Amino acid sequence: MSRDRLLLLQPGFTDSKHPGERFVCPDCNPIEGLLASDPPRAGRLDVQRVPFERPRQAVIAALDEEHQGLPVLIFGSEQPAPADAQTLGDKRFVTDTRRILDLLAERHGFPKVH
């Protein structure tokens, strides 16, 4: 059985369009905060932080070249995927930050974000 997999942008990334500056992803950062609030629970997921630059090989390997936007929660086989998940081949996933936060609470017992 496979676990849910969460792909996020690596915090503190740089962008060649803005030399000398460092950034965090505004969509990934709330998820990072939730993961940091309960490291043992976060360890129940496969979490991968991906560099900002494209092509994002880890995301291409997990989904495909057309779906490199982050964050993304890819559902494993331990629990059924929710009805609103997107489908790509045999993979089911969600990309909406708010929905990911809700699913982390529902599927993995994190506190709900209010």
XYZ file of C-alpha atoms in Angstrom:
114
model
C 0.000 0.000 0.000
C 1.296 3.428 -0.861
C 1.031 6.523 1.300
C -0.273 9.932 0.315
C 2.458 12.036 -1.263
C 2.726 15.786 -0.834
C 4.887 17.841 -3.186
C 5.795 21.380 -2.144
C 8.170 24.074 -3.367
C 11.377 24.205 -1.356
C 11.146 27.222 1.000
C 13.723 29.952 0.515
C 14.013 29.431 -3.243
C 15.545 31.936 -5.605
C 14.238 33.172 -8.949
C 16.625 34.290 -11.686
C 14.176 37.120 -12.505
C 14.869 38.594 -9.040
C 18.598 38.202 -8.306
C 19.612 38.287 -4.656
C 16.082 37.693 -3.329
C 14.688 34.589 -1.633
C 11.054 33.508 -1.654
C 8.507 31.151 -0.159
C 5.489 29.872 -2.042
C 2.321 31.595 -0.746
C 0.317 28.437 -1.496
C 2.800 25.988 0.051
C 3.606 28.016 3.160
C 0.311 27.362 5.035
C 0.839 23.644 4.420
C 4.442 23.907 5.661
C 3.139 25.543 8.836
C 0.664 22.734 9.441
C 3.352 20.084 8.864
C 5.718 21.885 11.254
C 3.036 21.931 13.951
C 3.078 18.126 14.256
C 6.277 16.486 12.897
C 5.321 12.918 13.952
C 2.024 13.187 12.067
C 3.815 14.750 9.079
C 6.027 11.655 9.052
C 2.998 9.582 8.034
C 3.050 11.280 4.622
C 5.663 11.179 1.903
C 6.643 14.855 1.717
C 8.976 16.082 -0.985
C 10.215 19.640 -1.393
C 11.020 20.467 -4.990
C 13.276 23.230 -6.371
C 11.523 26.213 -7.961
C 13.160 25.924 -11.387
C 11.341 24.198 -14.225
C 11.266 21.584 -15.455
C 10.480 20.079 -12.060
C 11.624 16.546 -12.655
C 10.158 15.132 -9.434
C 6.711 16.492 -10.339
C 6.986 15.272 -13.926
C 7.884 11.807 -12.629
C 4.949 11.854 -10.194
C 2.342 13.258 -12.611
C 3.492 14.626 -15.968
C 5.005 17.673 -17.664
C 1.674 19.516 -17.848
C 1.066 19.379 -14.082
C 4.138 21.041 -12.528
C 2.234 23.551 -10.380
C 2.626 23.143 -6.638
C 1.448 22.273 -4.065
C -0.041 18.915 -4.984
C -1.329 16.078 -2.831
C -1.225 12.740 -4.658
C -3.316 10.029 -3.064
C -1.841 6.707 -2.112
C -3.719 3.445 -1.856
C -4.101 3.396 1.953
C -7.434 5.264 1.761
C -9.853 5.982 -1.084
C -9.307 9.249 -2.939
C -12.006 11.876 -2.405
C -14.668 12.269 -5.083
C -13.409 15.740 -6.037
C -9.850 14.574 -6.826
C -8.470 15.142 -10.301
C -7.514 12.068 -12.290
C -4.470 11.547 -14.480
C -4.112 7.960 -15.652
C -4.225 5.892 -12.478
C -3.226 8.833 -10.261
C -5.664 10.891 -8.197
C -4.614 14.276 -6.799
C -5.639 17.762 -5.631
C -3.844 21.064 -6.119
C -5.965 23.577 -4.203
C -4.204 24.683 -0.998
C -7.391 24.986 1.047
C -8.547 21.538 -0.060
C -5.128 20.050 0.760
C -5.316 21.531 4.275
C -8.808 20.072 4.743
C -7.678 16.676 3.489
C -4.652 16.645 5.784
C -7.099 17.076 8.678
C -9.570 14.479 7.366
C -7.096 11.827 6.252
C -4.186 12.337 8.636
C -5.608 13.898 11.795
C -4.022 17.348 11.567
C -5.992 20.151 13.205
C -8.487 21.823 10.897
C -7.445 25.253 9.646
C -10.184 27.741 10.429
